[in-house]
PDB file of C-alpha atoms in Angstrom:
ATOM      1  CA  UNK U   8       4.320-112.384-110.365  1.00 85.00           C
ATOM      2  CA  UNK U   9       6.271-110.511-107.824  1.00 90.00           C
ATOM      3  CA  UNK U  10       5.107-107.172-106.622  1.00 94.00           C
ATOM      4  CA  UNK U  11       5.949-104.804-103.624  1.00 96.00           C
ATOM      5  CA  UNK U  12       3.229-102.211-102.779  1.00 97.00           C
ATOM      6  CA  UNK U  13       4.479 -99.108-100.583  1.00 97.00           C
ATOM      7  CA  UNK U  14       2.123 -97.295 -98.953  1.00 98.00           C
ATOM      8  CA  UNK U  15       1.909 -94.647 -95.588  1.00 98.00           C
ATOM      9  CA  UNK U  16       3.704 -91.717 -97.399  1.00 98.00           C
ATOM     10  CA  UNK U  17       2.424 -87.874 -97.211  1.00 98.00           C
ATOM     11  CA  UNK U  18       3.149 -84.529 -96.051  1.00 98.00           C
ATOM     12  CA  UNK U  19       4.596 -84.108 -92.407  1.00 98.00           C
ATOM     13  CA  UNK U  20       6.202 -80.541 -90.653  1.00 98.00           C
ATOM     14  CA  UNK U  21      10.020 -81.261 -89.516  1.00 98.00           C
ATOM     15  CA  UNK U  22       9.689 -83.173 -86.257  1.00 98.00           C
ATOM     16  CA  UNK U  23       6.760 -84.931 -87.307  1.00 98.00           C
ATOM     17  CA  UNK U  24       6.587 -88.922 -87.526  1.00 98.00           C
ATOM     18  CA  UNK U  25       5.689 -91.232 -90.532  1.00 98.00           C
ATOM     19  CA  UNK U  26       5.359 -95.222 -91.028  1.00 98.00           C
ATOM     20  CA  UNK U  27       5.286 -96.622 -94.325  1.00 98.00           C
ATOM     21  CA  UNK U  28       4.477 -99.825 -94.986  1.00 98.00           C
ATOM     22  CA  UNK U  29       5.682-102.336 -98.082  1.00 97.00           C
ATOM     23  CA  UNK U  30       3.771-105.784 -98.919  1.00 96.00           C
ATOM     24  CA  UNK U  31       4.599-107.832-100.608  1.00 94.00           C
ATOM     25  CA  UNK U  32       3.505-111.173-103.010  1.00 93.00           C
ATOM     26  CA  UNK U  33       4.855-113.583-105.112  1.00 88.00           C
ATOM     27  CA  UNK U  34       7.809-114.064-103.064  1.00 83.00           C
ATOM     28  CA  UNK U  35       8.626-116.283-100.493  1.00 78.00           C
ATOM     29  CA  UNK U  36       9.033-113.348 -97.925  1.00 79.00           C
ATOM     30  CA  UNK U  37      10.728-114.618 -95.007  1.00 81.00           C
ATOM     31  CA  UNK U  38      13.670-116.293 -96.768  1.00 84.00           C
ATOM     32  CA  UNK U  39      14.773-112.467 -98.240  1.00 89.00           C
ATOM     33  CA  UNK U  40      16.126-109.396 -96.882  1.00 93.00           C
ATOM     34  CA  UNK U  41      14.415-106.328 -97.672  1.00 95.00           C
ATOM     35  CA  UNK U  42      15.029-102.498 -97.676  1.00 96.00           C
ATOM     36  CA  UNK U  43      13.910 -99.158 -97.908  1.00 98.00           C
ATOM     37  CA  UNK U  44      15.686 -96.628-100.345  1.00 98.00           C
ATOM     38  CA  UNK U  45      14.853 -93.154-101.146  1.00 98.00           C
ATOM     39  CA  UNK U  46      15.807 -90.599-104.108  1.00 98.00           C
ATOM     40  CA  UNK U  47      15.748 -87.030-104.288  1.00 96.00           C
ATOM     41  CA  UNK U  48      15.038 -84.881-107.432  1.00 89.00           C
ATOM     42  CA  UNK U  49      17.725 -84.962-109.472  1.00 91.00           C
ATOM     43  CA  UNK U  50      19.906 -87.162-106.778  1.00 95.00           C
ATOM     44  CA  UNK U  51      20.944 -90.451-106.773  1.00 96.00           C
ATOM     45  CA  UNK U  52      18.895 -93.372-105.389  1.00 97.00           C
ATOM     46  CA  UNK U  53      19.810 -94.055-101.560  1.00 97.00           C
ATOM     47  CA  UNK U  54      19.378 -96.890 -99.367  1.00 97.00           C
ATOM     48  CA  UNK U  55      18.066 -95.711 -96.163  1.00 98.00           C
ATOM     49  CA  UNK U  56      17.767 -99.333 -94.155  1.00 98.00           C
ATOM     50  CA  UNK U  57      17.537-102.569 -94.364  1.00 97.00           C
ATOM     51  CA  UNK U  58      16.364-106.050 -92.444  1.00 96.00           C
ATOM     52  CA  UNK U  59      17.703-109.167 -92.850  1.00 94.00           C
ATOM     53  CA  UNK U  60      15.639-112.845 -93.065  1.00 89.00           C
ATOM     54  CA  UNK U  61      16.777-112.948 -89.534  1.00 90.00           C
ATOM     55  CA  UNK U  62      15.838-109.728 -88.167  1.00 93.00           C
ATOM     56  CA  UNK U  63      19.248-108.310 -88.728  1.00 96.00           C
ATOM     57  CA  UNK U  64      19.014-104.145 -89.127  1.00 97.00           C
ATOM     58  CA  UNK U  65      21.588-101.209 -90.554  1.00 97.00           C
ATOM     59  CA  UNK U  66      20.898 -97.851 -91.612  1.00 98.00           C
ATOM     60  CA  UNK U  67      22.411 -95.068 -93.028  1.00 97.00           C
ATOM     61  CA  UNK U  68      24.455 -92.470 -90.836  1.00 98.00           C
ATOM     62  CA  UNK U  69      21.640 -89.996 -91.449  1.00 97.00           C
ATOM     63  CA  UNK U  70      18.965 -91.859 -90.033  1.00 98.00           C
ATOM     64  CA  UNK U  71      20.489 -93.829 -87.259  1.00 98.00           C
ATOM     65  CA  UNK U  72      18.440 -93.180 -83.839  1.00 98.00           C
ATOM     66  CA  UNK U  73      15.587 -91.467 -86.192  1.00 98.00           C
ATOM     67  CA  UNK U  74      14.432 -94.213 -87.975  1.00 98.00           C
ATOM     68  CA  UNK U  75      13.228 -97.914 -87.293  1.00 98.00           C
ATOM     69  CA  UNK U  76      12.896-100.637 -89.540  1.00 98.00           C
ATOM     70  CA  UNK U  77      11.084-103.435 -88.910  1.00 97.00           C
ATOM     71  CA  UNK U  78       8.828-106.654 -90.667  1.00 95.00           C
ATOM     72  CA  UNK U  79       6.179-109.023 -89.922  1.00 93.00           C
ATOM     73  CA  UNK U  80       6.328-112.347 -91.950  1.00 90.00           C
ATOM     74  CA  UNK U  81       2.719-113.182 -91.145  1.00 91.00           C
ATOM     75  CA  UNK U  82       1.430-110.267 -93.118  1.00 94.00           C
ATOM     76  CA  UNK U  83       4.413-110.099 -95.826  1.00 93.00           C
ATOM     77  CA  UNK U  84       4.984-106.999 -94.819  1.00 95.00           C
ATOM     78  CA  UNK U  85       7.982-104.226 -94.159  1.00 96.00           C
ATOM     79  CA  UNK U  86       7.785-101.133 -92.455  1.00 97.00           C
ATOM     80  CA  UNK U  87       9.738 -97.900 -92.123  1.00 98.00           C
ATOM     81  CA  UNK U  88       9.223 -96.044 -88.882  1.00 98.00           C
ATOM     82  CA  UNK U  89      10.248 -92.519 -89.373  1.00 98.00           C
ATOM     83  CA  UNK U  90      10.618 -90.594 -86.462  1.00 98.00           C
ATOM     84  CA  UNK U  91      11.839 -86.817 -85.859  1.00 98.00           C
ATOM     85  CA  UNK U  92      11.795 -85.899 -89.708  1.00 98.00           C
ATOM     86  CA  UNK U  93      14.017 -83.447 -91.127  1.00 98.00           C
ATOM     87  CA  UNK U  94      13.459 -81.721 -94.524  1.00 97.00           C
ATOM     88  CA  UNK U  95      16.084 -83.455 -96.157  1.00 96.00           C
ATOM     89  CA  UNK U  96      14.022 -86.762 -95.510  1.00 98.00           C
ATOM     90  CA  UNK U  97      11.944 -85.744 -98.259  1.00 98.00           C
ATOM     91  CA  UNK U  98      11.670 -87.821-101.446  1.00 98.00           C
ATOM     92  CA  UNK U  99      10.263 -91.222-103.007  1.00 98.00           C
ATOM     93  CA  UNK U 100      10.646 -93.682-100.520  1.00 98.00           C
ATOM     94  CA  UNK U 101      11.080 -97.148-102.122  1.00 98.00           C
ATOM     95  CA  UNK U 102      10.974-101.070-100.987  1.00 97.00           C
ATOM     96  CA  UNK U 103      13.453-103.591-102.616  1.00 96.00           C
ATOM     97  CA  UNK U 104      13.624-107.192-102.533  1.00 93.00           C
ATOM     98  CA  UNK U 105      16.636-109.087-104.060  1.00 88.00           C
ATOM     99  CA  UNK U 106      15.850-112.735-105.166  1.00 86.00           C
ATOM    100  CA  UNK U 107      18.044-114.847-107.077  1.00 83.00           C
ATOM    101  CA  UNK U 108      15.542-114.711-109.979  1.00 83.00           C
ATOM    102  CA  UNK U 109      15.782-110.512-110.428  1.00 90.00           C
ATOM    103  CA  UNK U 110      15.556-107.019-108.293  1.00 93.00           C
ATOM    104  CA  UNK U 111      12.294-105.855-107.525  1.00 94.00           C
ATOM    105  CA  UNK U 112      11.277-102.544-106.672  1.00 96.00           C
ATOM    106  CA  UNK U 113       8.168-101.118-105.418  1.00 97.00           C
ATOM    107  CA  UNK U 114       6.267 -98.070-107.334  1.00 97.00           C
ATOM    108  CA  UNK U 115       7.410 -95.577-104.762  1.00 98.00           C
ATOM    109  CA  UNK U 116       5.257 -93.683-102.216  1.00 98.00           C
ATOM    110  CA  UNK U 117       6.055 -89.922-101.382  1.00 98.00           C
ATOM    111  CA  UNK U 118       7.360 -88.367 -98.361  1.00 98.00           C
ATOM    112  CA  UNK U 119       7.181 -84.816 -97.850  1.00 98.00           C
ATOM    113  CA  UNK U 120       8.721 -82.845 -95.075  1.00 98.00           C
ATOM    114  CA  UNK U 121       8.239 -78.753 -94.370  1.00 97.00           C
ATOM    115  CA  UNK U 122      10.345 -76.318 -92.777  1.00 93.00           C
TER     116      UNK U 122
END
């Protein structure tokens, strides 16, 4: 049974700083890549970053110098450092893990950011 838990979300004021966090069981965790994606209300899902088996990042334009993705194989865990937020940051932030058995998602965790 494969599941990805995301937790860390909330409310921040523009500027502010969030790190979310993903674990995750019932995979063998350091042989996947893994990333964080992010949907609006009534916009399509986005992928935000990613990190490779080896450590290997990218993120989107948007987020580049803002955000920091990063994992710890000990703890099969994923996080999403999330720093100088913006408004349009705001939505359900989501972990994904692609095996060759099926796509997994997590249940989504919330981030909210004022004007």
């Amino acid at each position: 049974q494969v599941q990805l838990v995301e937790s860390g979300g909330g409310l921040v004021q523009a500027g502010g700083s969030l790190r979310l966090s993903c674990v995750a069981s019932g995979i063998i965790f350091n042989l996947n890549a893994i990333g964080w994606y992010r949907q609006a209300p009534g916009k399509q899902r986005e992928l935000v970053a990613r990190i490779s088996s080896g450590g290997f990042t990218n993120y989107m334009d948007s987020v580049k110098g803002r955000f920091t993705i990063s994992r710890d194989n000990a703890k099969n865990t994923v996080y999403l450092q999330m720093n100088s937020l913006k408004p349009d940051d705001t939505g359900v932030y989501y972990c994904n893990v692609v095996t060759s058995r099926n796509i997994y998602w997590g249940q989504g965790t919330q981030v909210t950011v004022s004007s």
